[in-house]
Amino acid sequence: MLIGRDTSPEWLRRRLNQLGLDNVSRQHARITVLRSAASVTDLDSSNGTFLDGVPIAAHAETPVTGNRELRFGASLRVTLLMRSSV
């Protein structure tokens, strides 16, 4: 899923605009989920992407495990909840 003011799903774009989150870039980051594994890639955003408060490098696919907090720019926080397969 793409995260950004221009690239997110319609429901998320509307919400970003309502909240006035202009520090989220138009094409900010990509979240990829395959089976029980997830990763986030910063798409060279202006205000950065953070995993548990630590900045991730632009264009580097970064694994996300467990219940971790992603932050896009200064104020959009998302907790990625991963279910373990049984």
N, CA, C and O atoms as a Maestro MAE file, in Angstrom:
{
 s_m_m2io_version
 :::
 2.0.0
}

f_m_ct {
 s_m_title
 :::
 protein
 m_atom[344] {
  # First column is atom index #
  i_m_mmod_type
  r_m_x_coord
  r_m_y_coord
  r_m_z_coord
  i_m_residue_number
  s_m_chain_name
  s_m_pdb_residue_name
  s_m_pdb_atom_name
  i_m_atomic_number
  :::
  1 25 0.849 -1.157 0.000 1 A "MET " " N  " 7
  2 3 0.000 0.000 0.000 1 A "MET " " CA " 6
  3 2 0.900 1.226 0.000 1 A "MET " " C  " 6
  4 15 1.865 1.299 0.761 1 A "MET " " O  " 8
  5 25 0.586 2.171 -0.842 2 A "LEU " " N  " 7
  6 3 1.336 3.424 -0.905 2 A "LEU " " CA " 6
  7 2 0.750 4.412 0.092 2 A "LEU " " C  " 6
  8 15 -0.467 4.521 0.237 2 A "LEU " " O  " 8
  9 25 1.621 5.121 0.767 3 A "ILE " " N  " 7
  10 3 1.223 6.145 1.734 3 A "ILE " " CA " 6
  11 2 1.664 7.489 1.183 3 A "ILE " " C  " 6
  12 15 2.826 7.673 0.822 3 A "ILE " " O  " 8
  13 25 0.725 8.427 1.122 4 A "GLY " " N  " 7
  14 3 1.061 9.763 0.644 4 A "GLY " " CA " 6
  15 2 -0.185 10.546 0.306 4 A "GLY " " C  " 6
  16 15 -1.265 9.977 0.150 4 A "GLY " " O  " 8
  17 25 -0.035 11.839 0.195 5 A "ARG " " N  " 7
  18 3 -1.197 12.687 -0.098 5 A "ARG " " CA " 6
  19 2 -1.779 12.401 -1.475 5 A "ARG " " C  " 6
  20 15 -2.974 12.608 -1.683 5 A "ARG " " O  " 8
  21 25 -0.968 11.930 -2.424 6 A "ASP " " N  " 7
  22 3 -1.476 11.663 -3.773 6 A "ASP " " CA " 6
  23 2 -1.610 10.185 -4.090 6 A "ASP " " C  " 6
  24 15 -2.270 9.835 -5.069 6 A "ASP " " O  " 8
  25 25 -1.012 9.309 -3.304 7 A "THR " " N  " 7
  26 3 -0.927 7.908 -3.702 7 A "THR " " CA " 6
  27 2 -1.655 6.937 -2.791 7 A "THR " " C  " 6
  28 15 -1.774 5.759 -3.129 7 A "THR " " O  " 8
  29 25 -2.146 7.392 -1.649 8 A "SER " " N  " 7
  30 3 -2.839 6.501 -0.713 8 A "SER " " CA " 6
  31 2 -4.203 6.114 -1.263 8 A "SER " " C  " 6
  32 15 -4.710 6.751 -2.186 8 A "SER " " O  " 8
  33 25 -4.798 5.064 -0.690 9 A "PRO " " N  " 7
  34 3 -6.188 4.772 -1.040 9 A "PRO " " CA " 6
  35 2 -7.066 5.995 -0.753 9 A "PRO " " C  " 6
  36 15 -6.744 6.806 0.115 9 A "PRO " " O  " 8
  37 25 -8.148 6.119 -1.470 10 A "GLU " " N  " 7
  38 3 -9.015 7.303 -1.386 10 A "GLU " " CA " 6
  39 2 -9.397 7.643 0.056 10 A "GLU " " C  " 6
  40 15 -9.342 8.813 0.436 10 A "GLU " " O  " 8
  41 25 -9.779 6.664 0.861 11 A "TRP " " N  " 7
  42 3 -10.188 6.936 2.244 11 A "TRP " " CA " 6
  43 2 -9.054 7.558 3.052 11 A "TRP " " C  " 6
  44 15 -9.299 8.421 3.896 11 A "TRP " " O  " 8
  45 25 -7.823 7.134 2.805 12 A "LEU " " N  " 7
  46 3 -6.686 7.679 3.548 12 A "LEU " " CA " 6
  47 2 -6.331 9.073 3.041 12 A "LEU " " C  " 6
  48 15 -5.983 9.942 3.839 12 A "LEU " " O  " 8
  49 25 -6.410 9.304 1.736 13 A "ARG " " N  " 7
  50 3 -6.153 10.644 1.190 13 A "ARG " " CA " 6
  51 2 -7.116 11.664 1.785 13 A "ARG " " C  " 6
  52 15 -6.715 12.757 2.186 13 A "ARG " " O  " 8
  53 25 -8.397 11.288 1.837 14 A "ARG " " N  " 7
  54 3 -9.400 12.197 2.407 14 A "ARG " " CA " 6
  55 2 -9.067 12.513 3.869 14 A "ARG " " C  " 6
  56 15 -9.155 13.661 4.302 14 A "ARG " " O  " 8
  57 25 -8.686 11.484 4.613 15 A "ARG " " N  " 7
  58 3 -8.380 11.671 6.042 15 A "ARG " " CA " 6
  59 2 -7.127 12.545 6.225 15 A "ARG " " C  " 6
  60 15 -7.108 13.407 7.103 15 A "ARG " " O  " 8
  61 25 -6.103 12.338 5.425 16 A "LEU " " N  " 7
  62 3 -4.896 13.163 5.501 16 A "LEU " " CA " 6
  63 2 -5.230 14.628 5.242 16 A "LEU " " C  " 6
  64 15 -4.736 15.517 5.935 16 A "LEU " " O  " 8
  65 25 -6.076 14.873 4.236 17 A "ASN " " N  " 7
  66 3 -6.477 16.245 3.923 17 A "ASN " " CA " 6
  67 2 -7.298 16.851 5.050 17 A "ASN " " C  " 6
  68 15 -7.110 18.019 5.391 17 A "ASN " " O  " 8
  69 25 -8.220 16.062 5.643 18 A "GLN " " N  " 7
  70 3 -9.029 16.552 6.753 18 A "GLN " " CA " 6
  71 2 -8.163 16.939 7.944 18 A "GLN " " C  " 6
  72 15 -8.429 17.935 8.616 18 A "GLN " " O  " 8
  73 25 -7.131 16.150 8.200 19 A "LEU " " N  " 7
  74 3 -6.265 16.396 9.351 19 A "LEU " " CA " 6
  75 2 -5.199 17.464 9.073 19 A "LEU " " C  " 6
  76 15 -4.496 17.894 9.987 19 A "LEU " " O  " 8
  77 25 -5.084 17.883 7.823 20 A "GLY " " N  " 7
  78 3 -4.097 18.899 7.466 20 A "GLY " " CA " 6
  79 2 -2.665 18.416 7.608 20 A "GLY " " C  " 6
  80 15 -1.784 19.177 8.008 20 A "GLY " " O  " 8
  81 25 -2.434 17.165 7.284 21 A "LEU " " N  " 7
  82 3 -1.092 16.593 7.429 21 A "LEU " " CA " 6
  83 2 -0.262 16.870 6.182 21 A "LEU " " C  " 6
  84 15 0.022 15.971 5.390 21 A "LEU " " O  " 8
  85 25 0.117 18.129 6.028 22 A "ASP " " N  " 7
  86 3 0.891 18.500 4.845 22 A "ASP " " CA " 6
  87 2 2.362 18.131 4.972 22 A "ASP " " C  " 6
  88 15 3.131 18.363 4.040 22 A "ASP " " O  " 8
  89 25 2.777 17.556 6.116 23 A "ASN " " N  " 7
  90 3 4.160 17.093 6.227 23 A "ASN " " CA " 6
  91 2 4.315 15.661 5.732 23 A "ASN " " C  " 6
  92 15 5.409 15.099 5.769 23 A "ASN " " O  " 8
  93 25 3.214 15.073 5.268 24 A "VAL " " N  " 7
  94 3 3.280 13.780 4.583 24 A "VAL " " CA " 6
  95 2 3.445 14.080 3.102 24 A "VAL " " C  " 6
  96 15 2.633 14.796 2.515 24 A "VAL " " O  " 8
  97 25 4.487 13.538 2.501 25 A "SER " " N  " 7
  98 3 4.788 13.818 1.095 25 A "SER " " CA " 6
  99 2 3.706 13.242 0.177 25 A "SER " " C  " 6
  100 15 2.913 12.395 0.590 25 A "SER " " O  " 8
  101 25 3.687 13.704 -1.050 26 A "ARG " " N  " 7
  102 3 2.717 13.186 -2.024 26 A "ARG " " CA " 6
  103 2 2.911 11.700 -2.255 26 A "ARG " " C  " 6
  104 15 1.936 10.956 -2.359 26 A "ARG " " O  " 8
  105 25 4.151 11.264 -2.337 27 A "GLN " " N  " 7
  106 3 4.496 9.844 -2.450 27 A "GLN " " CA " 6
  107 2 5.496 9.566 -1.335 27 A "GLN " " C  " 6
  108 15 6.705 9.645 -1.552 27 A "GLN " " O  " 8
  109 25 5.007 9.246 -0.163 28 A "HIS " " N  " 7
  110 3 5.832 9.213 1.041 28 A "HIS " " CA " 6
  111 2 6.523 7.863 1.254 28 A "HIS " " C  " 6
  112 15 7.747 7.804 1.377 28 A "HIS " " O  " 8
  113 25 5.742 6.784 1.299 29 A "ALA " " N  " 7
  114 3 6.312 5.474 1.635 29 A "ALA " " CA " 6
  115 2 5.443 4.360 1.066 29 A "ALA " " C  " 6
  116 15 4.315 4.579 0.625 29 A "ALA " " O  " 8
  117 25 6.010 3.158 1.094 30 A "ARG " " N  " 7
  118 3 5.276 1.974 0.653 30 A "ARG " " CA " 6
  119 2 5.337 0.933 1.765 30 A "ARG " " C  " 6
  120 15 6.408 0.636 2.294 30 A "ARG " " O  " 8
  121 25 4.167 0.380 2.115 31 A "ILE " " N  " 7
  122 3 4.098 -0.746 3.048 31 A "ILE " " CA " 6
  123 2 3.786 -1.979 2.226 31 A "ILE " " C  " 6
  124 15 2.829 -1.993 1.452 31 A "ILE " " O  " 8
  125 25 4.597 -3.018 2.395 32 A "THR " " N  " 7
  126 3 4.411 -4.272 1.676 32 A "THR " " CA " 6
  127 2 4.156 -5.373 2.694 32 A "THR " " C  " 6
  128 15 4.914 -5.526 3.651 32 A "THR " " O  " 8
  129 25 3.091 -6.137 2.490 33 A "VAL " " N  " 7
  130 3 2.779 -7.271 3.364 33 A "VAL " " CA " 6
  131 2 2.671 -8.507 2.501 33 A "VAL " " C  " 6
  132 15 1.860 -8.566 1.576 33 A "VAL " " O  " 8
  133 25 3.495 -9.497 2.810 34 A "LEU " " N  " 7
  134 3 3.469 -10.781 2.117 34 A "LEU " " CA " 6
  135 2 3.360 -11.874 3.166 34 A "LEU " " C  " 6
  136 15 4.280 -12.084 3.956 34 A "LEU " " O  " 8
  137 25 2.239 -12.562 3.167 35 A "ARG " " N  " 7
  138 3 1.961 -13.587 4.179 35 A "ARG " " CA " 6
  139 2 2.073 -12.976 5.561 35 A "ARG " " C  " 6
  140 15 1.303 -12.072 5.883 35 A "ARG " " O  " 8
  141 25 2.992 -13.427 6.385 36 A "SER " " N  " 7
  142 3 3.097 -12.891 7.745 36 A "SER " " CA " 6
  143 2 4.280 -11.935 7.889 36 A "SER " " C  " 6
  144 15 4.664 -11.601 9.010 36 A "SER " " O  " 8
  145 25 4.857 -11.496 6.787 37 A "ALA " " N  " 7
  146 3 5.995 -10.575 6.827 37 A "ALA " " CA " 6
  147 2 5.591 -9.222 6.235 37 A "ALA " " C  " 6
  148 15 4.801 -9.150 5.294 37 A "ALA " " O  " 8
  149 25 6.148 -8.160 6.805 38 A "ALA " " N  " 7
  150 3 5.859 -6.819 6.301 38 A "ALA " " CA " 6
  151 2 7.151 -6.022 6.220 38 A "ALA " " C  " 6
  152 15 8.126 -6.303 6.917 38 A "ALA " " O  " 8
  153 25 7.131 -5.014 5.345 39 A "SER " " N  " 7
  154 3 8.266 -4.099 5.234 39 A "SER " " CA " 6
  155 2 7.742 -2.716 4.879 39 A "SER " " C  " 6
  156 15 6.629 -2.563 4.376 39 A "SER " " O  " 8
  157 25 8.568 -1.716 5.153 40 A "VAL " " N  " 7
  158 3 8.247 -0.344 4.789 40 A "VAL " " CA " 6
  159 2 9.445 0.226 4.042 40 A "VAL " " C  " 6
  160 15 10.596 -0.033 4.391 40 A "VAL " " O  " 8
  161 25 9.150 1.009 3.003 41 A "THR " " N  " 7
  162 3 10.187 1.661 2.216 41 A "THR " " CA " 6
  163 2 9.856 3.142 2.120 41 A "THR " " C  " 6
  164 15 8.772 3.508 1.665 41 A "THR " " O  " 8
  165 25 10.777 3.993 2.545 42 A "ASP " " N  " 7
  166 3 10.605 5.435 2.391 42 A "ASP " " CA " 6
  167 2 10.907 5.773 0.931 42 A "ASP " " C  " 6
  168 15 11.920 5.337 0.384 42 A "ASP " " O  " 8
  169 25 10.025 6.550 0.307 43 A "LEU " " N  " 7
  170 3 10.165 6.886 -1.109 43 A "LEU " " CA " 6
  171 2 10.830 8.253 -1.278 43 A "LEU " " C  " 6
  172 15 10.382 9.074 -2.079 43 A "LEU " " O  " 8
  173 25 11.901 8.489 -0.519 44 A "ASP " " N  " 7
  174 3 12.647 9.749 -0.553 44 A "ASP " " CA " 6
  175 2 11.755 10.917 -0.149 44 A "ASP " " C  " 6
  176 15 11.750 11.964 -0.795 44 A "ASP " " O  " 8
  177 25 10.997 10.719 0.938 45 A "SER " " N  " 7
  178 3 10.080 11.747 1.424 45 A "SER " " CA " 6
  179 2 10.849 12.931 2.008 45 A "SER " " C  " 6
  180 15 12.008 12.799 2.400 45 A "SER " " O  " 8
  181 25 10.199 14.067 2.058 46 A "SER " " N  " 7
  182 3 10.828 15.277 2.590 46 A "SER " " CA " 6
  183 2 10.998 15.226 4.105 46 A "SER " " C  " 6
  184 15 11.988 15.731 4.634 46 A "SER " " O  " 8
  185 25 10.033 14.618 4.810 47 A "ASN " " N  " 7
  186 3 10.031 14.659 6.274 47 A "ASN " " CA " 6
  187 2 10.306 13.321 6.932 47 A "ASN " " C  " 6
  188 15 10.163 13.195 8.148 47 A "ASN " " O  " 8
  189 25 10.693 12.329 6.163 48 A "GLY " " N  " 7
  190 3 11.152 11.069 6.725 48 A "GLY " " CA " 6
  191 2 10.079 10.082 7.127 48 A "GLY " " C  " 6
  192 15 8.917 10.435 7.328 48 A "GLY " " O  " 8
  193 25 10.504 8.830 7.240 49 A "THR " " N  " 7
  194 3 9.694 7.724 7.730 49 A "THR " " CA " 6
  195 2 10.474 7.113 8.881 49 A "THR " " C  " 6
  196 15 11.690 6.941 8.806 49 A "THR " " O  " 8
  197 25 9.751 6.787 9.954 50 A "PHE " " N  " 7
  198 3 10.393 6.323 11.177 50 A "PHE " " CA " 6
  199 2 9.773 5.014 11.636 50 A "PHE " " C  " 6
  200 15 8.560 4.827 11.537 50 A "PHE " " O  " 8
  201 25 10.594 4.120 12.133 51 A "LEU " " N  " 7
  202 3 10.141 2.854 12.704 51 A "LEU " " CA " 6
  203 2 10.510 2.886 14.178 51 A "LEU " " C  " 6
  204 15 11.690 2.878 14.530 51 A "LEU " " O  " 8
  205 25 9.496 2.922 15.041 52 A "ASP " " N  " 7
  206 3 9.703 3.053 16.490 52 A "ASP " " CA " 6
  207 2 10.609 4.241 16.814 52 A "ASP " " C  " 6
  208 15 11.482 4.150 17.677 52 A "ASP " " O  " 8
  209 25 10.393 5.354 16.114 53 A "GLY " " N  " 7
  210 3 11.119 6.585 16.381 53 A "GLY " " CA " 6
  211 2 12.474 6.703 15.712 53 A "GLY " " C  " 6
  212 15 13.119 7.746 15.813 53 A "GLY " " O  " 8
  213 25 12.923 5.654 15.030 54 A "VAL " " N  " 7
  214 3 14.230 5.653 14.374 54 A "VAL " " CA " 6
  215 2 14.031 5.883 12.877 54 A "VAL " " C  " 6
  216 15 13.260 5.158 12.248 54 A "VAL " " O  " 8
  217 25 14.712 6.882 12.289 55 A "PRO " " N  " 7
  218 3 14.540 7.125 10.854 55 A "PRO " " CA " 6
  219 2 15.045 5.947 10.028 55 A "PRO " " C  " 6
  220 15 16.052 5.321 10.359 55 A "PRO " " O  " 8
  221 25 14.324 5.660 8.946 56 A "ILE " " N  " 7
  222 3 14.783 4.616 8.028 56 A "ILE " " CA " 6
  223 2 15.366 5.294 6.788 56 A "ILE " " C  " 6
  224 15 14.955 6.394 6.417 56 A "ILE " " O  " 8
  225 25 16.304 4.640 6.170 57 A "ALA " " N  " 7
  226 3 16.969 5.202 4.991 57 A "ALA " " CA " 6
  227 2 16.013 5.207 3.791 57 A "ALA " " C  " 6
  228 15 15.195 4.302 3.621 57 A "ALA " " O  " 8
  229 25 16.139 6.234 2.983 58 A "ALA " " N  " 7
  230 3 15.321 6.324 1.768 58 A "ALA " " CA " 6
  231 2 15.639 5.164 0.838 58 A "ALA " " C  " 6
  232 15 16.797 4.784 0.665 58 A "ALA " " O  " 8
  233 25 14.608 4.621 0.256 59 A "HIS " " N  " 7
  234 3 14.678 3.541 -0.743 59 A "HIS " " CA " 6
  235 2 15.196 2.215 -0.194 59 A "HIS " " C  " 6
  236 15 15.471 1.298 -0.968 59 A "HIS " " O  " 8
  237 25 15.334 2.096 1.129 60 A "ALA " " N  " 7
  238 3 15.777 0.837 1.728 60 A "ALA " " CA " 6
  239 2 14.557 0.101 2.271 60 A "ALA " " C  " 6
  240 15 13.861 0.615 3.146 60 A "ALA " " O  " 8
  241 25 14.297 -1.085 1.764 61 A "GLU " " N  " 7
  242 3 13.177 -1.881 2.259 61 A "GLU " " CA " 6
  243 2 13.531 -2.360 3.668 61 A "GLU " " C  " 6
  244 15 14.494 -3.104 3.857 61 A "GLU " " O  " 8
  245 25 12.745 -1.926 4.649 62 A "THR " " N  " 7
  246 3 13.035 -2.187 6.049 62 A "THR " " CA " 6
  247 2 11.991 -3.141 6.621 62 A "THR " " C  " 6
  248 15 10.801 -2.826 6.593 62 A "THR " " O  " 8
  249 25 12.403 -4.297 7.140 63 A "PRO " " N  " 7
  250 3 11.446 -5.257 7.703 63 A "PRO " " CA " 6
  251 2 10.736 -4.674 8.928 63 A "PRO " " C  " 6
  252 15 11.323 -3.938 9.722 63 A "PRO " " O  " 8
  253 25 9.459 -5.027 9.052 64 A "VAL " " N  " 7
  254 3 8.662 -4.625 10.206 64 A "VAL " " CA " 6
  255 2 8.130 -5.896 10.837 64 A "VAL " " C  " 6
  256 15 7.409 -6.658 10.194 64 A "VAL " " O  " 8
  257 25 8.481 -6.127 12.092 65 A "THR " " N  " 7
  258 3 8.033 -7.322 12.794 65 A "THR " " CA " 6
  259 2 7.272 -6.926 14.049 65 A "THR " " C  " 6
  260 15 7.471 -5.840 14.592 65 A "THR " " O  " 8
  261 25 6.399 -7.818 14.504 66 A "GLY " " N  " 7
  262 3 5.658 -7.560 15.739 66 A "GLY " " CA " 6
  263 2 4.783 -6.339 15.638 66 A "GLY " " C  " 6
  264 15 4.434 -5.904 14.540 66 A "GLY " " O  " 8
  265 25 4.428 -5.787 16.770 67 A "ASN " " N  " 7
  266 3 3.585 -4.597 16.833 67 A "ASN " " CA " 6
  267 2 4.499 -3.378 16.926 67 A "ASN " " C  " 6
  268 15 4.994 -3.043 18.002 67 A "ASN " " O  " 8
  269 25 4.714 -2.731 15.806 68 A "ARG " " N  " 7
  270 3 5.677 -1.624 15.712 68 A "ARG " " CA " 6
  271 2 4.962 -0.359 15.262 68 A "ARG " " C  " 6
  272 15 3.950 -0.415 14.564 68 A "ARG " " O  " 8
  273 25 5.507 0.785 15.675 69 A "GLU " " N  " 7
  274 3 4.928 2.064 15.280 69 A "GLU " " CA " 6
  275 2 5.683 2.638 14.094 69 A "GLU " " C  " 6
  276 15 6.907 2.765 14.117 69 A "GLU " " O  " 8
  277 25 4.932 2.981 13.058 70 A "LEU " " N  " 7
  278 3 5.477 3.686 11.904 70 A "LEU " " CA " 6
  279 2 5.031 5.140 11.998 70 A "LEU " " C  " 6
  280 15 3.884 5.425 12.344 70 A "LEU " " O  " 8
  281 25 5.946 6.058 11.686 71 A "ARG " " N  " 7
  282 3 5.579 7.468 11.642 71 A "ARG " " CA " 6
  283 2 5.997 8.008 10.293 71 A "ARG " " C  " 6
  284 15 7.126 7.814 9.844 71 A "ARG " " O  " 8
  285 25 5.058 8.692 9.655 72 A "PHE " " N  " 7
  286 3 5.283 9.296 8.340 72 A "PHE " " CA " 6
  287 2 5.268 10.800 8.534 72 A "PHE " " C  " 6
  288 15 4.240 11.371 8.900 72 A "PHE " " O  " 8
  289 25 6.407 11.451 8.290 73 A "GLY " " N  " 7
  290 3 6.506 12.883 8.558 73 A "GLY " " CA " 6
  291 2 6.494 13.126 10.051 73 A "GLY " " C  " 6
  292 15 6.932 12.283 10.834 73 A "GLY " " O  " 8
  293 25 5.986 14.288 10.440 74 A "ALA " " N  " 7
  294 3 6.023 14.665 11.853 74 A "ALA " " CA " 6
  295 2 4.852 14.122 12.660 74 A "ALA " " C  " 6
  296 15 4.956 14.009 13.881 74 A "ALA " " O  " 8
  297 25 3.738 13.782 12.013 75 A "SER " " N  " 7
  298 3 2.561 13.530 12.840 75 A "SER " " CA " 6
  299 2 1.679 12.342 12.470 75 A "SER " " C  " 6
  300 15 0.796 11.999 13.255 75 A "SER " " O  " 8
  301 25 1.863 11.702 11.333 76 A "LEU " " N  " 7
  302 3 1.014 10.559 10.997 76 A "LEU " " CA " 6
  303 2 1.644 9.306 11.591 76 A "LEU " " C  " 6
  304 15 2.682 8.835 11.127 76 A "LEU " " O  " 8
  305 25 0.998 8.776 12.626 77 A "ARG " " N  " 7
  306 3 1.494 7.577 13.313 77 A "ARG " " CA " 6
  307 2 0.547 6.417 13.046 77 A "ARG " " C  " 6
  308 15 -0.674 6.554 13.120 77 A "ARG " " O  " 8
  309 25 1.144 5.274 12.734 78 A "VAL " " N  " 7
  310 3 0.385 4.057 12.444 78 A "VAL " " CA " 6
  311 2 1.037 2.922 13.209 78 A "VAL " " C  " 6
  312 15 2.259 2.778 13.184 78 A "VAL " " O  " 8
  313 25 0.240 2.119 13.883 79 A "THR " " N  " 7
  314 3 0.777 0.923 14.520 79 A "THR " " CA " 6
  315 2 0.426 -0.258 13.635 79 A "THR " " C  " 6
  316 15 -0.744 -0.527 13.364 79 A "THR " " O  " 8
  317 25 1.446 -0.949 13.197 80 A "LEU " " N  " 7
  318 3 1.267 -2.114 12.333 80 A "LEU " " CA " 6
  319 2 1.173 -3.331 13.242 80 A "LEU " " C  " 6
  320 15 2.148 -3.700 13.897 80 A "LEU " " O  " 8
  321 25 -0.001 -3.954 13.282 81 A "LEU " " N  " 7
  322 3 -0.231 -5.128 14.116 81 A "LEU " " CA " 6
  323 2 -0.058 -6.372 13.253 81 A "LEU " " C  " 6
  324 15 -0.766 -6.548 12.261 81 A "LEU " " O  " 8
  325 25 0.855 -7.206 13.620 82 A "MET " " N  " 7
  326 3 1.115 -8.423 12.854 82 A "MET " " CA " 6
  327 2 0.578 -9.609 13.638 82 A "MET " " C  " 6
  328 15 0.891 -9.784 14.816 82 A "MET " " O  " 8
  329 25 -0.237 -10.421 12.971 83 A "ARG " " N  " 7
  330 3 -0.726 -11.658 13.587 83 A "ARG " " CA " 6
  331 2 0.228 -12.787 13.249 83 A "ARG " " C  " 6
  332 15 0.690 -12.917 12.115 83 A "ARG " " O  " 8
  333 25 0.505 -13.580 14.228 84 A "SER " " N  " 7
  334 3 1.343 -14.744 13.936 84 A "SER " " CA " 6
  335 2 0.473 -15.826 13.324 84 A "SER " " C  " 6
  336 15 -0.682 -15.995 13.715 84 A "SER " " O  " 8
  337 25 1.022 -16.557 12.369 85 A "SER " " N  " 7
  338 3 0.252 -17.627 11.745 85 A "SER " " CA " 6
  339 2 0.287 -18.832 12.673 85 A "SER " " C  " 6
  340 15 1.312 -19.163 13.269 85 A "SER " " O  " 8
  341 25 -0.865 -19.471 12.772 86 A "VAL " " N  " 7
  342 3 -0.984 -20.606 13.688 86 A "VAL " " CA " 6
  343 2 -1.021 -21.904 12.935 86 A "VAL " " C  " 6
  344 15 -1.118 -22.969 13.545 86 A "VAL " " O  " 8
  :::
 }
 m_bond[343] {
  # First column is bond index #
  i_m_from
  i_m_to
  i_m_order
  :::
  1 1 2 1
  2 2 3 1
  3 3 4 2
  4 3 5 1
  5 5 6 1
  6 6 7 1
  7 7 8 2
  8 7 9 1
  9 9 10 1
  10 10 11 1
  11 11 12 2
  12 11 13 1
  13 13 14 1
  14 14 15 1
  15 15 16 2
  16 15 17 1
  17 17 18 1
  18 18 19 1
  19 19 20 2
  20 19 21 1
  21 21 22 1
  22 22 23 1
  23 23 24 2
  24 23 25 1
  25 25 26 1
  26 26 27 1
  27 27 28 2
  28 27 29 1
  29 29 30 1
  30 30 31 1
  31 31 32 2
  32 31 33 1
  33 33 34 1
  34 34 35 1
  35 35 36 2
  36 35 37 1
  37 37 38 1
  38 38 39 1
  39 39 40 2
  40 39 41 1
  41 41 42 1
  42 42 43 1
  43 43 44 2
  44 43 45 1
  45 45 46 1
  46 46 47 1
  47 47 48 2
  48 47 49 1
  49 49 50 1
  50 50 51 1
  51 51 52 2
  52 51 53 1
  53 53 54 1
  54 54 55 1
  55 55 56 2
  56 55 57 1
  57 57 58 1
  58 58 59 1
  59 59 60 2
  60 59 61 1
  61 61 62 1
  62 62 63 1
  63 63 64 2
  64 63 65 1
  65 65 66 1
  66 66 67 1
  67 67 68 2
  68 67 69 1
  69 69 70 1
  70 70 71 1
  71 71 72 2
  72 71 73 1
  73 73 74 1
  74 74 75 1
  75 75 76 2
  76 75 77 1
  77 77 78 1
  78 78 79 1
  79 79 80 2
  80 79 81 1
  81 81 82 1
  82 82 83 1
  83 83 84 2
  84 83 85 1
  85 85 86 1
  86 86 87 1
  87 87 88 2
  88 87 89 1
  89 89 90 1
  90 90 91 1
  91 91 92 2
  92 91 93 1
  93 93 94 1
  94 94 95 1
  95 95 96 2
  96 95 97 1
  97 97 98 1
  98 98 99 1
  99 99 100 2
  100 99 101 1
  101 101 102 1
  102 102 103 1
  103 103 104 2
  104 103 105 1
  105 105 106 1
  106 106 107 1
  107 107 108 2
  108 107 109 1
  109 109 110 1
  110 110 111 1
  111 111 112 2
  112 111 113 1
  113 113 114 1
  114 114 115 1
  115 115 116 2
  116 115 117 1
  117 117 118 1
  118 118 119 1
  119 119 120 2
  120 119 121 1
  121 121 122 1
  122 122 123 1
  123 123 124 2
  124 123 125 1
  125 125 126 1
  126 126 127 1
  127 127 128 2
  128 127 129 1
  129 129 130 1
  130 130 131 1
  131 131 132 2
  132 131 133 1
  133 133 134 1
  134 134 135 1
  135 135 136 2
  136 135 137 1
  137 137 138 1
  138 138 139 1
  139 139 140 2
  140 139 141 1
  141 141 142 1
  142 142 143 1
  143 143 144 2
  144 143 145 1
  145 145 146 1
  146 146 147 1
  147 147 148 2
  148 147 149 1
  149 149 150 1
  150 150 151 1
  151 151 152 2
  152 151 153 1
  153 153 154 1
  154 154 155 1
  155 155 156 2
  156 155 157 1
  157 157 158 1
  158 158 159 1
  159 159 160 2
  160 159 161 1
  161 161 162 1
  162 162 163 1
  163 163 164 2
  164 163 165 1
  165 165 166 1
  166 166 167 1
  167 167 168 2
  168 167 169 1
  169 169 170 1
  170 170 171 1
  171 171 172 2
  172 171 173 1
  173 173 174 1
  174 174 175 1
  175 175 176 2
  176 175 177 1
  177 177 178 1
  178 178 179 1
  179 179 180 2
  180 179 181 1
  181 181 182 1
  182 182 183 1
  183 183 184 2
  184 183 185 1
  185 185 186 1
  186 186 187 1
  187 187 188 2
  188 187 189 1
  189 189 190 1
  190 190 191 1
  191 191 192 2
  192 191 193 1
  193 193 194 1
  194 194 195 1
  195 195 196 2
  196 195 197 1
  197 197 198 1
  198 198 199 1
  199 199 200 2
  200 199 201 1
  201 201 202 1
  202 202 203 1
  203 203 204 2
  204 203 205 1
  205 205 206 1
  206 206 207 1
  207 207 208 2
  208 207 209 1
  209 209 210 1
  210 210 211 1
  211 211 212 2
  212 211 213 1
  213 213 214 1
  214 214 215 1
  215 215 216 2
  216 215 217 1
  217 217 218 1
  218 218 219 1
  219 219 220 2
  220 219 221 1
  221 221 222 1
  222 222 223 1
  223 223 224 2
  224 223 225 1
  225 225 226 1
  226 226 227 1
  227 227 228 2
  228 227 229 1
  229 229 230 1
  230 230 231 1
  231 231 232 2
  232 231 233 1
  233 233 234 1
  234 234 235 1
  235 235 236 2
  236 235 237 1
  237 237 238 1
  238 238 239 1
  239 239 240 2
  240 239 241 1
  241 241 242 1
  242 242 243 1
  243 243 244 2
  244 243 245 1
  245 245 246 1
  246 246 247 1
  247 247 248 2
  248 247 249 1
  249 249 250 1
  250 250 251 1
  251 251 252 2
  252 251 253 1
  253 253 254 1
  254 254 255 1
  255 255 256 2
  256 255 257 1
  257 257 258 1
  258 258 259 1
  259 259 260 2
  260 259 261 1
  261 261 262 1
  262 262 263 1
  263 263 264 2
  264 263 265 1
  265 265 266 1
  266 266 267 1
  267 267 268 2
  268 267 269 1
  269 269 270 1
  270 270 271 1
  271 271 272 2
  272 271 273 1
  273 273 274 1
  274 274 275 1
  275 275 276 2
  276 275 277 1
  277 277 278 1
  278 278 279 1
  279 279 280 2
  280 279 281 1
  281 281 282 1
  282 282 283 1
  283 283 284 2
  284 283 285 1
  285 285 286 1
  286 286 287 1
  287 287 288 2
  288 287 289 1
  289 289 290 1
  290 290 291 1
  291 291 292 2
  292 291 293 1
  293 293 294 1
  294 294 295 1
  295 295 296 2
  296 295 297 1
  297 297 298 1
  298 298 299 1
  299 299 300 2
  300 299 301 1
  301 301 302 1
  302 302 303 1
  303 303 304 2
  304 303 305 1
  305 305 306 1
  306 306 307 1
  307 307 308 2
  308 307 309 1
  309 309 310 1
  310 310 311 1
  311 311 312 2
  312 311 313 1
  313 313 314 1
  314 314 315 1
  315 315 316 2
  316 315 317 1
  317 317 318 1
  318 318 319 1
  319 319 320 2
  320 319 321 1
  321 321 322 1
  322 322 323 1
  323 323 324 2
  324 323 325 1
  325 325 326 1
  326 326 327 1
  327 327 328 2
  328 327 329 1
  329 329 330 1
  330 330 331 1
  331 331 332 2
  332 331 333 1
  333 333 334 1
  334 334 335 1
  335 335 336 2
  336 335 337 1
  337 337 338 1
  338 338 339 1
  339 339 340 2
  340 339 341 1
  341 341 342 1
  342 342 343 1
  343 343 344 2
  :::
 }
}
